[in-house]
mmCIF file of C-alpha atoms in Angstrom:
data_model
loop_
_atom_site.group_PDB
_atom_site.id
_atom_site.type_symbol
_atom_site.label_atom_id
_atom_site.label_comp_id
_atom_site.label_asym_id
_atom_site.label_seq_id
_atom_site.Cartn_x
_atom_site.Cartn_y
_atom_site.Cartn_z
ATOM 1 C CA UNK K 16 61.650 141.150 79.320
ATOM 2 C CA UNK K 17 61.980 144.566 77.277
ATOM 3 C CA UNK K 18 61.905 144.507 73.618
ATOM 4 C CA UNK K 19 64.609 146.944 73.780
ATOM 5 C CA UNK K 20 67.280 144.893 75.444
ATOM 6 C CA UNK K 21 70.220 143.895 73.535
ATOM 7 C CA UNK K 22 69.855 140.450 71.731
ATOM 8 C CA UNK K 23 73.329 139.422 73.349
ATOM 9 C CA UNK K 24 71.814 139.890 76.768
ATOM 10 C CA UNK K 25 68.315 138.527 76.346
ATOM 11 C CA UNK K 26 69.381 135.022 77.478
ATOM 12 C CA UNK K 27 72.036 135.914 80.014
ATOM 13 C CA UNK K 28 71.815 134.055 83.165
ATOM 14 C CA UNK K 29 72.437 136.457 86.022
ATOM 15 C CA UNK K 30 74.349 135.374 89.190
ATOM 16 C CA UNK K 31 71.731 134.407 91.889
ATOM 17 C CA UNK K 32 72.648 135.803 95.457
ATOM 18 C CA UNK K 33 72.016 133.694 98.851
ATOM 19 C CA UNK K 34 68.580 134.243 100.087
ATOM 20 C CA UNK K 35 68.254 137.560 102.318
ATOM 21 C CA UNK K 36 65.181 136.708 104.123
ATOM 22 C CA UNK K 37 62.424 139.393 105.279
ATOM 23 C CA UNK K 38 59.919 138.468 108.248
ATOM 24 C CA UNK K 39 60.478 135.266 109.586
ATOM 25 C CA UNK K 40 63.809 135.224 111.730
ATOM 26 C CA UNK K 41 66.405 132.246 110.583
ATOM 27 C CA UNK K 42 69.415 130.987 111.544
ATOM 28 C CA UNK K 43 71.333 132.300 108.475
ATOM 29 C CA UNK K 44 74.078 130.381 107.391
ATOM 30 C CA UNK K 45 73.722 130.736 103.668
ATOM 31 C CA UNK K 46 75.746 133.776 102.583
ATOM 32 C CA UNK K 47 79.033 133.073 104.153
ATOM 33 C CA UNK K 48 78.766 136.681 106.216
ATOM 34 C CA UNK K 49 80.446 136.885 109.526
ATOM 35 C CA UNK K 50 78.419 136.171 112.651
ATOM 36 C CA UNK K 51 80.170 139.066 114.280
ATOM 37 C CA UNK K 52 79.842 142.578 114.213
ATOM 38 C CA UNK K 53 82.110 145.048 112.564
ATOM 39 C CA UNK K 54 85.366 146.413 114.934
ATOM 40 C CA UNK K 55 85.250 148.644 117.647
ATOM 41 C CA UNK K 56 85.070 152.365 116.148
ATOM 42 C CA UNK K 57 83.642 151.275 112.879
ATOM 43 C CA UNK K 58 80.385 152.488 113.476
ATOM 44 C CA UNK K 59 81.478 155.987 114.750
ATOM 45 C CA UNK K 60 83.979 156.580 111.934
ATOM 46 C CA UNK K 61 81.278 155.621 109.337
ATOM 47 C CA UNK K 62 78.954 157.980 111.140
ATOM 48 C CA UNK K 63 81.426 160.773 111.360
ATOM 49 C CA UNK K 64 82.071 160.295 107.525
ATOM 50 C CA UNK K 65 78.050 160.653 107.170
ATOM 51 C CA UNK K 66 78.452 164.370 107.933
ATOM 52 C CA UNK K 67 80.198 165.250 104.806
ATOM 53 C CA UNK K 68 78.023 163.018 102.392
ATOM 54 C CA UNK K 69 76.780 166.397 100.606
ATOM 55 C CA UNK K 70 80.369 166.190 99.003
ATOM 56 C CA UNK K 71 82.071 164.022 96.549
ATOM 57 C CA UNK K 72 84.409 161.066 98.220
ATOM 58 C CA UNK K 73 87.885 160.977 97.657
ATOM 59 C CA UNK K 74 88.176 158.861 94.186
ATOM 60 C CA UNK K 75 91.358 157.676 95.005
ATOM 61 C CA UNK K 76 90.474 156.567 98.372
ATOM 62 C CA UNK K 77 94.170 157.820 99.053
ATOM 63 C CA UNK K 78 93.934 157.162 102.787
ATOM 64 C CA UNK K 79 92.416 153.758 102.923
ATOM 65 C CA UNK K 80 94.544 152.790 99.925
ATOM 66 C CA UNK K 81 97.657 153.765 101.862
ATOM 67 C CA UNK K 82 96.678 151.720 104.826
ATOM 68 C CA UNK K 83 95.675 148.767 102.944
ATOM 69 C CA UNK K 84 98.991 148.851 101.147
ATOM 70 C CA UNK K 85 100.835 148.961 104.404
ATOM 71 C CA UNK K 86 98.763 146.172 105.696
ATOM 72 C CA UNK K 87 100.269 144.075 102.767
ATOM 73 C CA UNK K 88 103.748 145.460 102.989
ATOM 74 C CA UNK K 89 103.371 147.168 99.465
ATOM 75 C CA UNK K 90 103.411 150.503 97.995
ATOM 76 C CA UNK K 91 99.823 152.102 97.388
ATOM 77 C CA UNK K 92 100.652 152.215 93.558
ATOM 78 C CA UNK K 93 100.233 148.387 93.871
ATOM 79 C CA UNK K 94 96.574 148.547 95.226
ATOM 80 C CA UNK K 95 92.998 149.329 94.072
ATOM 81 C CA UNK K 96 90.154 149.829 96.502
ATOM 82 C CA UNK K 97 86.709 148.721 95.059
ATOM 83 C CA UNK K 98 83.232 148.390 95.742
ATOM 84 C CA UNK K 99 83.353 144.726 96.895
ATOM 85 C CA UNK K 100 85.787 142.365 95.268
ATOM 86 C CA UNK K 101 83.323 141.691 92.721
ATOM 87 C CA UNK K 102 83.749 145.134 91.478
ATOM 88 C CA UNK K 103 87.687 144.303 90.749
ATOM 89 C CA UNK K 104 86.680 141.039 89.298
ATOM 90 C CA UNK K 105 84.512 142.677 86.891
ATOM 91 C CA UNK K 106 87.076 145.505 86.194
ATOM 92 C CA UNK K 107 89.518 142.292 85.462
ATOM 93 C CA UNK K 108 87.246 140.742 82.685
ATOM 94 C CA UNK K 109 86.926 144.081 81.184
ATOM 95 C CA UNK K 110 90.668 144.996 81.422
ATOM 96 C CA UNK K 111 92.366 141.805 80.932
ATOM 97 C CA UNK K 112 89.975 139.817 78.556
ATOM 98 C CA UNK K 113 88.378 140.183 74.937
ATOM 99 C CA UNK K 114 87.718 138.417 71.847
ATOM 100 C CA UNK K 115 90.969 137.549 71.227
ATOM 101 C CA UNK K 116 91.748 136.792 75.006
ATOM 102 C CA UNK K 117 89.051 134.302 76.285
ATOM 103 C CA UNK K 118 88.999 133.749 79.958
ATOM 104 C CA UNK K 119 89.264 130.480 81.675
ATOM 105 C CA UNK K 120 88.266 129.223 85.316
ATOM 106 C CA UNK K 121 86.877 125.736 86.687
ATOM 107 C CA UNK K 122 83.447 124.579 86.124
ATOM 108 C CA UNK K 123 82.615 124.347 90.009
ATOM 109 C CA UNK K 124 83.476 127.800 91.231
ATOM 110 C CA UNK K 125 82.108 131.251 92.101
ATOM 111 C CA UNK K 126 79.300 131.709 89.782
ATOM 112 C CA UNK K 127 79.953 135.213 88.935
ATOM 113 C CA UNK K 128 82.836 134.329 86.706
ATOM 114 C CA UNK K 129 80.840 132.891 83.955
ATOM 115 C CA UNK K 130 78.341 135.985 84.552
ATOM 116 C CA UNK K 131 80.880 138.661 84.116
ATOM 117 C CA UNK K 132 82.211 136.629 81.043
ATOM 118 C CA UNK K 133 79.005 136.726 79.706
ATOM 119 C CA UNK K 134 77.923 140.444 80.340
ATOM 120 C CA UNK K 135 81.340 141.619 78.723
ATOM 121 C CA UNK K 136 81.036 139.243 75.693
ATOM 122 C CA UNK K 137 84.139 137.400 76.700
ATOM 123 C CA UNK K 138 84.613 133.825 75.288
ATOM 124 C CA UNK K 139 85.476 131.429 78.133
ATOM 125 C CA UNK K 140 86.478 128.170 79.114
ATOM 126 C CA UNK K 141 85.392 126.075 82.170
ATOM 127 C CA UNK K 142 87.752 123.222 83.198
ATOM 128 C CA UNK K 143 86.538 120.395 85.036
ATOM 129 C CA UNK K 144 87.737 120.108 88.405
ATOM 130 C CA UNK K 145 88.863 116.913 89.889
ATOM 131 C CA UNK K 146 86.376 113.624 91.044
ATOM 132 C CA UNK K 147 87.102 115.221 94.688
ATOM 133 C CA UNK K 148 86.007 118.506 93.467
ATOM 134 C CA UNK K 149 89.860 119.709 93.802
ATOM 135 C CA UNK K 150 91.446 121.890 91.233
ATOM 136 C CA UNK K 151 94.495 120.343 89.245
ATOM 137 C CA UNK K 152 96.681 123.276 88.939
ATOM 138 C CA UNK K 153 98.445 121.154 85.799
ATOM 139 C CA UNK K 154 95.074 121.876 83.759
ATOM 140 C CA UNK K 155 96.185 125.826 83.842
ATOM 141 C CA UNK K 156 100.156 125.602 82.586
ATOM 142 C CA UNK K 157 100.824 127.401 79.479
ATOM 143 C CA UNK K 158 97.325 127.746 78.725
ATOM 144 C CA UNK K 159 97.562 131.176 77.301
ATOM 145 C CA UNK K 160 94.333 132.673 78.635
ATOM 146 C CA UNK K 161 93.281 135.089 81.347
ATOM 147 C CA UNK K 162 92.837 132.632 84.289
ATOM 148 C CA UNK K 163 90.608 133.031 87.124
ATOM 149 C CA UNK K 164 91.010 131.137 90.388
ATOM 150 C CA UNK K 165 89.231 131.444 93.610
ATOM 151 C CA UNK K 166 91.697 130.303 96.215
ATOM 152 C CA UNK K 167 90.349 128.752 98.613
ATOM 153 C CA UNK K 168 87.625 127.840 95.907
ATOM 154 C CA UNK K 169 84.093 128.259 96.386
ATOM 155 C CA UNK K 170 81.598 126.520 96.913
ATOM 156 C CA UNK K 171 84.207 123.576 97.921
ATOM 157 C CA UNK K 172 86.610 125.417 100.228
ATOM 158 C CA UNK K 173 89.459 123.571 98.921
ATOM 159 C CA UNK K 174 92.782 125.299 98.863
ATOM 160 C CA UNK K 175 95.759 125.161 96.203
ATOM 161 C CA UNK K 176 99.251 125.609 97.900
ATOM 162 C CA UNK K 177 101.125 128.736 96.761
ATOM 163 C CA UNK K 178 103.632 126.524 94.955
ATOM 164 C CA UNK K 179 101.299 125.477 92.526
ATOM 165 C CA UNK K 180 99.746 129.105 91.927
ATOM 166 C CA UNK K 181 103.020 130.262 91.168
ATOM 167 C CA UNK K 182 103.675 127.392 88.671
ATOM 168 C CA UNK K 183 100.568 128.720 87.038
ATOM 169 C CA UNK K 184 101.648 132.356 86.996
ATOM 170 C CA UNK K 185 104.835 131.502 85.800
ATOM 171 C CA UNK K 186 103.661 129.315 83.006
ATOM 172 C CA UNK K 187 101.467 132.110 81.621
ATOM 173 C CA UNK K 188 103.554 135.116 81.521
ATOM 174 C CA UNK K 189 101.802 136.545 78.313
ATOM 175 C CA UNK K 190 98.469 136.594 80.230
ATOM 176 C CA UNK K 191 97.165 137.682 83.636
ATOM 177 C CA UNK K 192 96.523 135.112 86.401
ATOM 178 C CA UNK K 193 93.685 136.587 88.785
ATOM 179 C CA UNK K 194 93.464 134.876 92.454
ATOM 180 C CA UNK K 195 90.411 135.726 94.105
ATOM 181 C CA UNK K 196 90.957 135.173 98.130
ATOM 182 C CA UNK K 197 87.903 136.329 99.362
ATOM 183 C CA UNK K 198 88.273 133.374 101.918
ATOM 184 C CA UNK K 199 92.131 133.464 102.302
ATOM 185 C CA UNK K 200 92.095 134.805 105.907
ATOM 186 C CA UNK K 201 90.385 131.556 107.095
ATOM 187 C CA UNK K 202 93.177 129.407 105.633
ATOM 188 C CA UNK K 203 95.429 128.388 102.842
ATOM 189 C CA UNK K 204 98.542 130.514 101.310
ATOM 190 C CA UNK K 205 97.996 134.118 99.915
ATOM 191 C CA UNK K 206 99.322 134.814 96.664
ATOM 192 C CA UNK K 207 100.141 138.477 97.549
ATOM 193 C CA UNK K 208 103.560 137.483 97.723
ATOM 194 C CA UNK K 209 103.690 136.709 94.088
ATOM 195 C CA UNK K 210 102.888 140.462 93.345
ATOM 196 C CA UNK K 211 106.366 141.230 94.122
ATOM 197 C CA UNK K 212 107.765 138.869 91.824
ATOM 198 C CA UNK K 213 105.779 138.636 88.975
ATOM 199 C CA UNK K 214 103.750 141.384 86.649
ATOM 200 C CA UNK K 215 101.102 139.219 85.501
ATOM 201 C CA UNK K 216 99.265 138.224 89.003
ATOM 202 C CA UNK K 217 96.244 140.123 90.366
ATOM 203 C CA UNK K 218 95.036 139.072 93.920
ATOM 204 C CA UNK K 219 91.637 140.189 94.876
ATOM 205 C CA UNK K 220 90.355 140.348 98.401
ATOM 206 C CA UNK K 221 87.286 141.530 100.279
ATOM 207 C CA UNK K 222 86.131 142.953 103.840
ATOM 208 C CA UNK K 223 82.951 141.047 103.416
ATOM 209 C CA UNK K 224 84.095 137.984 105.101
ATOM 210 C CA UNK K 225 86.724 137.889 107.879
ATOM 211 C CA UNK K 226 86.618 141.756 108.434
ATOM 212 C CA UNK K 227 82.546 141.608 109.126
ATOM 213 C CA UNK K 228 81.413 144.523 106.404
ATOM 214 C CA UNK K 229 79.674 142.370 103.763
ATOM 215 C CA UNK K 230 76.946 145.319 104.100
ATOM 216 C CA UNK K 231 79.442 147.930 103.282
ATOM 217 C CA UNK K 232 80.841 146.721 100.290
ATOM 218 C CA UNK K 233 84.500 147.106 100.121
ATOM 219 C CA UNK K 234 87.048 145.064 98.003
ATOM 220 C CA UNK K 235 90.636 145.538 97.054
ATOM 221 C CA UNK K 236 92.858 144.260 93.692
ATOM 222 C CA UNK K 237 96.573 143.825 94.568
ATOM 223 C CA UNK K 238 99.205 143.799 91.894
ATOM 224 C CA UNK K 239 102.029 145.374 89.935
ATOM 225 C CA UNK K 240 101.958 149.005 89.512
ATOM 226 C CA UNK K 241 101.319 148.626 85.695
ATOM 227 C CA UNK K 242 98.374 146.335 86.318
ATOM 228 C CA UNK K 243 96.786 148.532 88.761
ATOM 229 C CA UNK K 244 97.607 151.452 86.356
ATOM 230 C CA UNK K 245 95.445 149.625 83.900
ATOM 231 C CA UNK K 246 92.555 148.996 85.911
ATOM 232 C CA UNK K 247 92.246 152.224 87.256
ATOM 233 C CA UNK K 248 91.954 153.382 83.535
ATOM 234 C CA UNK K 249 88.867 151.225 83.356
ATOM 235 C CA UNK K 250 87.673 152.367 86.975
ATOM 236 C CA UNK K 251 87.886 156.083 86.061
ATOM 237 C CA UNK K 252 86.036 155.575 83.054
ATOM 238 C CA UNK K 253 83.177 153.846 84.578
ATOM 239 C CA UNK K 254 83.011 154.700 88.240
ATOM 240 C CA UNK K 255 85.575 157.269 89.631
ATOM 241 C CA UNK K 256 83.899 157.559 93.219
ATOM 242 C CA UNK K 257 83.274 153.759 93.291
ATOM 243 C CA UNK K 258 84.018 153.499 97.309
ATOM 244 C CA UNK K 259 81.910 155.968 99.370
ATOM 245 C CA UNK K 260 83.036 158.003 102.235
ATOM 246 C CA UNK K 261 81.339 155.840 105.040
ATOM 247 C CA UNK K 262 82.549 152.483 103.603
ATOM 248 C CA UNK K 263 86.381 154.076 103.228
ATOM 249 C CA UNK K 264 85.953 155.528 106.688
ATOM 250 C CA UNK K 265 84.839 152.023 107.976
ATOM 251 C CA UNK K 266 87.327 150.247 106.213
ATOM 252 C CA UNK K 267 90.217 152.315 107.731
ATOM 253 C CA UNK K 268 88.772 151.688 111.323
ATOM 254 C CA UNK K 269 88.748 147.915 110.483
ATOM 255 C CA UNK K 270 92.460 147.819 109.622
ATOM 256 C CA UNK K 271 93.357 149.701 112.735
ATOM 257 C CA UNK K 272 91.921 147.081 114.622
ATOM 258 C CA UNK K 273 94.066 143.609 113.375
ATOM 259 C CA UNK K 274 93.197 142.120 116.485
ATOM 260 C CA UNK K 275 89.868 141.874 116.391
ATOM 261 C CA UNK K 276 89.729 140.567 113.056
ATOM 262 C CA UNK K 277 92.262 137.707 114.148
ATOM 263 C CA UNK K 278 90.180 136.931 116.900
ATOM 264 C CA UNK K 279 87.010 136.287 115.015
ATOM 265 C CA UNK K 280 88.838 134.509 112.466
ATOM 266 C CA UNK K 281 89.946 132.152 115.236
ATOM 267 C CA UNK K 282 86.680 131.781 116.588
ATOM 268 C CA UNK K 283 85.155 130.808 113.267
ATOM 269 C CA UNK K 284 87.881 128.357 112.262
ATOM 270 C CA UNK K 285 87.311 126.596 115.591
ATOM 271 C CA UNK K 286 83.602 126.428 114.859
ATOM 272 C CA UNK K 287 84.377 125.197 111.601
ATOM 273 C CA UNK K 288 86.241 122.297 113.097
ATOM 274 C CA UNK K 289 83.230 121.701 115.775
ATOM 275 C CA UNK K 290 80.888 121.603 112.922
ATOM 276 C CA UNK K 291 82.734 119.251 110.365
ATOM 277 C CA UNK K 292 83.389 116.727 113.634
ATOM 278 C CA UNK K 293 79.685 116.732 114.439
ATOM 279 C CA UNK K 294 78.396 116.407 110.846
ATOM 280 C CA UNK K 295 80.735 113.497 110.183
ATOM 281 C CA UNK K 296 79.355 111.770 113.415
ATOM 282 C CA UNK K 297 76.039 112.216 111.599
ATOM 283 C CA UNK K 298 77.248 110.280 108.537
ATOM 284 C CA UNK K 299 77.770 113.432 106.315
ATOM 285 C CA UNK K 300 80.716 113.774 103.947
ATOM 286 C CA UNK K 301 82.455 117.066 104.293
ATOM 287 C CA UNK K 302 85.539 118.211 102.261
ATOM 288 C CA UNK K 303 88.399 119.790 104.128
ATOM 289 C CA UNK K 304 87.597 123.826 104.244
ATOM 290 C CA UNK K 305 90.268 126.522 104.499
ATOM 291 C CA UNK K 306 87.238 128.956 104.058
ATOM 292 C CA UNK K 307 84.214 130.262 106.533
ATOM 293 C CA UNK K 308 82.270 127.560 105.270
ATOM 294 C CA UNK K 309 81.974 123.824 104.843
ATOM 295 C CA UNK K 310 80.623 121.767 101.803
ATOM 296 C CA UNK K 311 78.831 118.402 103.089
ATOM 297 C CA UNK K 312 76.447 115.979 101.549
ATOM 298 C CA UNK K 313 74.804 112.684 103.019
ATOM 299 C CA UNK K 314 75.203 109.300 101.486
ATOM 300 C CA UNK K 315 71.669 108.738 101.499
ATOM 301 C CA UNK K 316 69.459 112.020 101.720
ATOM 302 C CA UNK K 317 69.673 114.460 98.753
ATOM 303 C CA UNK K 318 71.141 117.827 99.153
ATOM 304 C CA UNK K 319 67.662 119.488 98.069
ATOM 305 C CA UNK K 320 65.726 117.410 101.131
ATOM 306 C CA UNK K 321 68.482 118.652 103.402
ATOM 307 C CA UNK K 322 67.848 122.143 102.250
ATOM 308 C CA UNK K 323 64.312 122.196 102.201
ATOM 309 C CA UNK K 324 64.120 120.205 105.561
ATOM 310 C CA UNK K 325 66.381 122.836 107.248
ATOM 311 C CA UNK K 326 64.489 125.759 105.922
ATOM 312 C CA UNK K 327 61.372 124.491 107.328
ATOM 313 C CA UNK K 328 63.319 124.077 110.835
ATOM 314 C CA UNK K 329 64.355 127.925 110.453
ATOM 315 C CA UNK K 330 67.753 127.322 109.263
ATOM 316 C CA UNK K 331 69.118 128.739 105.852
ATOM 317 C CA UNK K 332 72.160 126.888 104.100
ATOM 318 C CA UNK K 333 72.991 127.475 100.122
ATOM 319 C CA UNK K 334 71.873 124.554 97.753
ATOM 320 C CA UNK K 335 73.061 124.495 94.043
ATOM 321 C CA UNK K 336 71.759 122.751 91.260
ATOM 322 C CA UNK K 337 74.741 121.718 89.016
ATOM 323 C CA UNK K 338 75.018 118.284 88.618
ATOM 324 C CA UNK K 339 78.378 117.756 90.128
ATOM 325 C CA UNK K 340 77.467 119.476 93.270
ATOM 326 C CA UNK K 341 73.533 119.069 93.592
ATOM 327 C CA UNK K 342 74.076 116.293 96.679
ATOM 328 C CA UNK K 343 75.689 119.225 99.009
ATOM 329 C CA UNK K 344 75.290 121.932 100.628
ATOM 330 C CA UNK K 345 77.246 125.007 101.341
ATOM 331 C CA UNK K 346 76.832 125.837 105.209
ATOM 332 C CA UNK K 347 78.432 128.864 106.521
ATOM 333 C CA UNK K 348 80.161 128.856 109.955
ATOM 334 C CA UNK K 349 78.418 131.133 112.380
ATOM 335 C CA UNK K 350 78.695 131.392 116.257
ATOM 336 C CA UNK K 351 78.710 128.114 118.404
ATOM 337 C CA UNK K 352 75.078 128.563 119.138
ATOM 338 C CA UNK K 353 74.139 128.424 115.604
ATOM 339 C CA UNK K 354 76.048 125.575 115.019
ATOM 340 C CA UNK K 355 74.711 123.511 117.661
ATOM 341 C CA UNK K 356 70.984 124.526 116.462
ATOM 342 C CA UNK K 357 72.299 123.206 112.827
ATOM 343 C CA UNK K 358 73.865 120.031 114.094
ATOM 344 C CA UNK K 359 70.607 119.391 116.390
ATOM 345 C CA UNK K 360 68.176 120.267 113.150
ATOM 346 C CA UNK K 361 70.411 117.622 111.231
ATOM 347 C CA UNK K 362 70.072 114.926 113.849
ATOM 348 C CA UNK K 363 66.252 115.304 113.565
ATOM 349 C CA UNK K 364 66.292 115.207 109.831
ATOM 350 C CA UNK K 365 68.537 112.353 109.756
ATOM 351 C CA UNK K 366 66.918 110.207 112.321
ATOM 352 C CA UNK K 367 63.404 110.996 110.786
ATOM 353 C CA UNK K 368 64.736 109.822 107.300
ATOM 354 C CA UNK K 369 65.737 106.459 108.638
ATOM 355 C CA UNK K 370 62.874 106.000 110.793
ATOM 356 C CA UNK K 371 60.649 106.280 107.688
ATOM 357 C CA UNK K 372 63.249 103.962 105.693
ATOM 358 C CA UNK K 373 62.657 101.202 108.321
ATOM 359 C CA UNK K 374 59.112 101.290 108.004
#
């Protein structure tokens, strides 16, 4: 650590991304990526855009913003395109939080919220989830703080119904409520409709999951014209050319082929149901999921042991160390072949465990 780092950041705990292995080939079920390639035409449009990389990209991403707004039935003034949804989330912490406007989010949720709060020197509160790891919406009613809720939540996969989200928004009229919908296409009810009714709700989404563009880094914020104007003030003060030309072109091509995205989402949901059924047959406890992953634990084998055993067998899943969820592993949903390989490996692991236990 450099002696020149700001004292406030010396003890900062950064977000730890999922492992991106080099060398050995793994069945990669640890980072909630899509197992399917980008939509037809995406590569060609991105390559065409690359011909103009000597010039700056459009700082307003006007064509992409217009297409995205049309997709959601909104005006372009209600949409801000960003470099992944992480950027719009960070903008929200910068814009709507401060010393006198703390943030609040669940204690089991996307790990970046705490990092964004700390790096922006924002005071925050973590509200415990219930024993079943679900969020109790009543904990957020009239709380008077800037609220961040991933819906469906990560890493649990659980979703709140739209009427409960609306109650949170209505009861906090003087604070922004940020609904992170990275996984909304796989289940749950989107809060985008609330943008037309309330001026204090910001919905964030991403192209990384259902739209097969994790490597392109493209996300969006959706809110009232006034909210987006405020966020744009921060964006243009930090990174005006935030969405590069190739990514914008790829995003447009993706939105022009919604049938491809819908087909892939349906396949992932079907594979999620298959995986959940097979895991339960093996004795695992699996939360009902509205995402492209499942959250599972075994009643006798520790989460860490399962994670390490799968890794030895060439399969990567995500293991977390906080006490509440240390017995679980988050398993991304891939192709049917990948999920069959996972189930085969887990069957071997459980059989080996019981064989040793019986001796």
